[in-house]
Amino acid sequence: MSAPDTPSAGECDFQSTPSGLQFCDLKEGQGPPPSAGAKINAHYTGRLFSNNKVFDSSYQRGSPLSFNVGVGQVIKGWDMGILGAEGIPPMRPGGLRKLKIPAELAYGSKDVGNGLIPPNSVLVFDVEYVGLA
């Protein structure tokens, strides 16, 4: 499976939240949104906002990430961006959303992967909510 073609962060019409999380819906999904604690599947591509460099992609591995949403198994910006928070609507199965996540809702001042994600990095994710796992 290959990643869908999506606009770059500069081409997306982001909406901002009070925490600094920004989102842009690229495709609306259908069906019920997940509830906190539900095990879901999501495909994604993660990039550094500073240079658009891909640091991780479930599409390259050929299988979506399975996790319990809303319980801290992923970065806070993901939980908020998928479940909905601060005026962001929850994602629905089949939906595709671009999230621009400030460092405070990602990895903060931590260096992740020996420089793969430098400290205080703003991250951009294309997230496809596949559905419940």
mmCIF file of C-alpha atoms in Angstrom:
data_model
loop_
_atom_site.group_PDB
_atom_site.id
_atom_site.type_symbol
_atom_site.label_atom_id
_atom_site.label_comp_id
_atom_site.label_asym_id
_atom_site.label_seq_id
_atom_site.Cartn_x
_atom_site.Cartn_y
_atom_site.Cartn_z
ATOM 1 C CA MET A 1 0.000 0.000 0.000
ATOM 2 C CA SER A 2 1.356 3.417 -0.851
ATOM 3 C CA ALA A 3 0.758 6.692 0.919
ATOM 4 C CA PRO A 4 -1.915 8.916 -0.603
ATOM 5 C CA ASP A 5 -0.768 12.032 -2.402
ATOM 6 C CA THR A 6 -1.337 14.922 -0.038
ATOM 7 C CA PRO A 7 -0.538 18.619 -0.207
ATOM 8 C CA SER A 8 2.531 19.820 1.650
ATOM 9 C CA ALA A 9 2.057 21.572 4.969
ATOM 10 C CA GLY A 10 2.474 24.925 3.227
ATOM 11 C CA GLU A 11 -0.408 24.139 0.850
ATOM 12 C CA CYS A 12 -2.870 22.942 3.492
ATOM 13 C CA ASP A 13 -5.524 25.306 4.872
ATOM 14 C CA PHE A 14 -4.779 24.591 8.540
ATOM 15 C CA GLN A 15 -7.135 25.461 11.355
ATOM 16 C CA SER A 16 -5.426 26.234 14.676
ATOM 17 C CA THR A 17 -6.365 25.288 18.219
ATOM 18 C CA PRO A 18 -5.496 27.079 21.476
ATOM 19 C CA SER A 19 -2.712 24.549 22.208
ATOM 20 C CA GLY A 20 -1.055 25.227 18.833
ATOM 21 C CA LEU A 21 -2.150 21.954 17.246
ATOM 22 C CA GLN A 22 -3.206 22.560 13.647
ATOM 23 C CA PHE A 23 -5.285 20.333 11.401
ATOM 24 C CA CYS A 24 -6.477 20.125 7.836
ATOM 25 C CA ASP A 25 -8.985 17.509 6.670
ATOM 26 C CA LEU A 26 -8.014 16.097 3.292
ATOM 27 C CA LYS A 27 -10.772 13.483 3.158
ATOM 28 C CA GLU A 28 -13.814 13.070 5.384
ATOM 29 C CA GLY A 29 -14.415 9.570 6.687
ATOM 30 C CA GLN A 30 -17.715 7.787 7.232
ATOM 31 C CA GLY A 31 -19.118 5.935 10.220
ATOM 32 C CA PRO A 32 -18.691 6.332 13.952
ATOM 33 C CA PRO A 33 -15.578 7.988 15.394
ATOM 34 C CA PRO A 34 -13.465 6.052 17.897
ATOM 35 C CA SER A 35 -13.935 6.490 21.624
ATOM 36 C CA ALA A 36 -11.099 7.023 24.103
ATOM 37 C CA GLY A 37 -9.385 3.741 24.851
ATOM 38 C CA ALA A 38 -10.541 2.017 21.652
ATOM 39 C CA LYS A 39 -7.921 0.010 19.764
ATOM 40 C CA ILE A 40 -7.636 1.490 16.282
ATOM 41 C CA ASN A 41 -5.586 1.126 13.111
ATOM 42 C CA ALA A 42 -4.057 4.191 11.492
ATOM 43 C CA HIS A 43 -1.687 4.658 8.582
ATOM 44 C CA TYR A 44 0.620 7.654 8.677
ATOM 45 C CA THR A 45 3.597 9.466 7.262
ATOM 46 C CA GLY A 46 5.555 11.690 9.643
ATOM 47 C CA ARG A 47 7.738 14.578 8.500
ATOM 48 C CA LEU A 48 9.819 17.288 10.119
ATOM 49 C CA PHE A 49 8.165 20.645 9.452
ATOM 50 C CA SER A 50 11.549 22.350 9.196
ATOM 51 C CA ASN A 51 12.673 20.474 6.071
ATOM 52 C CA ASN A 52 9.779 18.154 5.073
ATOM 53 C CA LYS A 53 12.033 15.103 5.675
ATOM 54 C CA VAL A 54 10.093 11.858 6.258
ATOM 55 C CA PHE A 55 11.198 10.224 9.514
ATOM 56 C CA ASP A 56 8.643 7.394 9.640
ATOM 57 C CA SER A 57 5.821 5.900 7.593
ATOM 58 C CA SER A 58 3.515 2.949 8.202
ATOM 59 C CA TYR A 59 2.921 2.811 4.445
ATOM 60 C CA GLN A 60 6.594 1.921 3.917
ATOM 61 C CA ARG A 61 6.205 -0.959 6.384
ATOM 62 C CA GLY A 62 3.029 -2.117 4.646
ATOM 63 C CA SER A 63 0.829 -2.221 7.729
ATOM 64 C CA PRO A 64 -1.014 0.354 9.826
ATOM 65 C CA LEU A 65 -0.149 1.172 13.409
ATOM 66 C CA SER A 66 -2.486 -0.429 15.971
ATOM 67 C CA PHE A 67 -2.850 1.356 19.304
ATOM 68 C CA ASN A 68 -5.331 2.380 21.966
ATOM 69 C CA VAL A 69 -6.261 5.974 21.190
ATOM 70 C CA GLY A 70 -6.574 8.595 23.905
ATOM 71 C CA VAL A 71 -4.577 6.787 26.583
ATOM 72 C CA GLY A 72 -1.070 8.098 25.900
ATOM 73 C CA GLN A 73 0.274 5.280 23.706
ATOM 74 C CA VAL A 74 1.127 7.850 21.015
ATOM 75 C CA ILE A 75 2.110 11.513 21.197
ATOM 76 C CA LYS A 76 -0.545 13.823 22.621
ATOM 77 C CA GLY A 77 -1.052 15.647 19.299
ATOM 78 C CA TRP A 78 -2.120 12.358 17.719
ATOM 79 C CA ASP A 79 -4.620 11.530 20.469
ATOM 80 C CA MET A 80 -6.113 15.029 20.198
ATOM 81 C CA GLY A 81 -6.100 15.025 16.400
ATOM 82 C CA ILE A 82 -7.821 11.653 16.057
ATOM 83 C CA LEU A 83 -10.313 11.763 18.942
ATOM 84 C CA GLY A 84 -11.060 15.460 18.527
ATOM 85 C CA ALA A 85 -10.237 18.236 20.972
ATOM 86 C CA GLU A 86 -10.241 22.031 21.135
ATOM 87 C CA GLY A 87 -12.750 22.288 18.296
ATOM 88 C CA ILE A 88 -11.178 19.583 16.141
ATOM 89 C CA PRO A 89 -13.861 17.111 15.042
ATOM 90 C CA PRO A 90 -13.117 13.434 15.664
ATOM 91 C CA MET A 91 -11.879 11.403 12.729
ATOM 92 C CA ARG A 92 -14.109 8.791 11.128
ATOM 93 C CA PRO A 93 -13.037 5.575 9.356
ATOM 94 C CA GLY A 94 -11.514 6.311 5.963
ATOM 95 C CA GLY A 95 -10.694 9.896 6.902
ATOM 96 C CA LEU A 96 -7.373 11.495 6.036
ATOM 97 C CA ARG A 97 -6.108 14.414 8.105
ATOM 98 C CA LYS A 98 -2.908 16.426 8.148
ATOM 99 C CA LEU A 99 -1.747 17.364 11.648
ATOM 100 C CA LYS A 100 0.881 20.012 12.361
ATOM 101 C CA ILE A 101 1.975 19.250 15.903
ATOM 102 C CA PRO A 102 3.996 21.662 18.036
ATOM 103 C CA ALA A 103 6.902 20.189 19.988
ATOM 104 C CA GLU A 104 4.963 20.480 23.265
ATOM 105 C CA LEU A 105 2.363 17.997 21.942
ATOM 106 C CA ALA A 106 5.001 15.740 20.348
ATOM 107 C CA TYR A 107 8.410 14.916 21.847
ATOM 108 C CA GLY A 108 9.249 18.291 23.419
ATOM 109 C CA SER A 109 12.929 18.803 24.147
ATOM 110 C CA LYS A 110 13.800 15.101 23.688
ATOM 111 C CA ASP A 111 16.102 13.966 20.891
ATOM 112 C CA VAL A 112 14.354 10.965 19.330
ATOM 113 C CA GLY A 113 16.262 8.297 17.412
ATOM 114 C CA ASN A 114 19.733 9.847 17.724
ATOM 115 C CA GLY A 115 18.845 12.966 15.765
ATOM 116 C CA LEU A 116 16.074 11.468 13.635
ATOM 117 C CA ILE A 117 13.702 13.902 15.353
ATOM 118 C CA PRO A 118 15.731 16.765 16.855
ATOM 119 C CA PRO A 119 14.692 18.417 20.142
ATOM 120 C CA ASN A 120 11.818 20.927 19.949
ATOM 121 C CA SER A 121 10.739 19.781 16.480
ATOM 122 C CA VAL A 122 7.404 20.705 14.940
ATOM 123 C CA LEU A 123 6.055 17.579 13.239
ATOM 124 C CA VAL A 124 3.633 17.123 10.338
ATOM 125 C CA PHE A 125 1.688 13.884 10.021
ATOM 126 C CA ASP A 126 -0.631 12.638 7.327
ATOM 127 C CA VAL A 127 -2.947 10.358 9.333
ATOM 128 C CA GLU A 128 -5.413 7.966 7.738
ATOM 129 C CA TYR A 129 -7.855 6.531 10.290
ATOM 130 C CA VAL A 130 -8.443 3.017 8.964
ATOM 131 C CA GLY A 131 -10.893 1.929 11.672
ATOM 132 C CA LEU A 132 -11.164 -0.173 14.789
ATOM 133 C CA ALA A 133 -8.528 -2.888 15.188
#
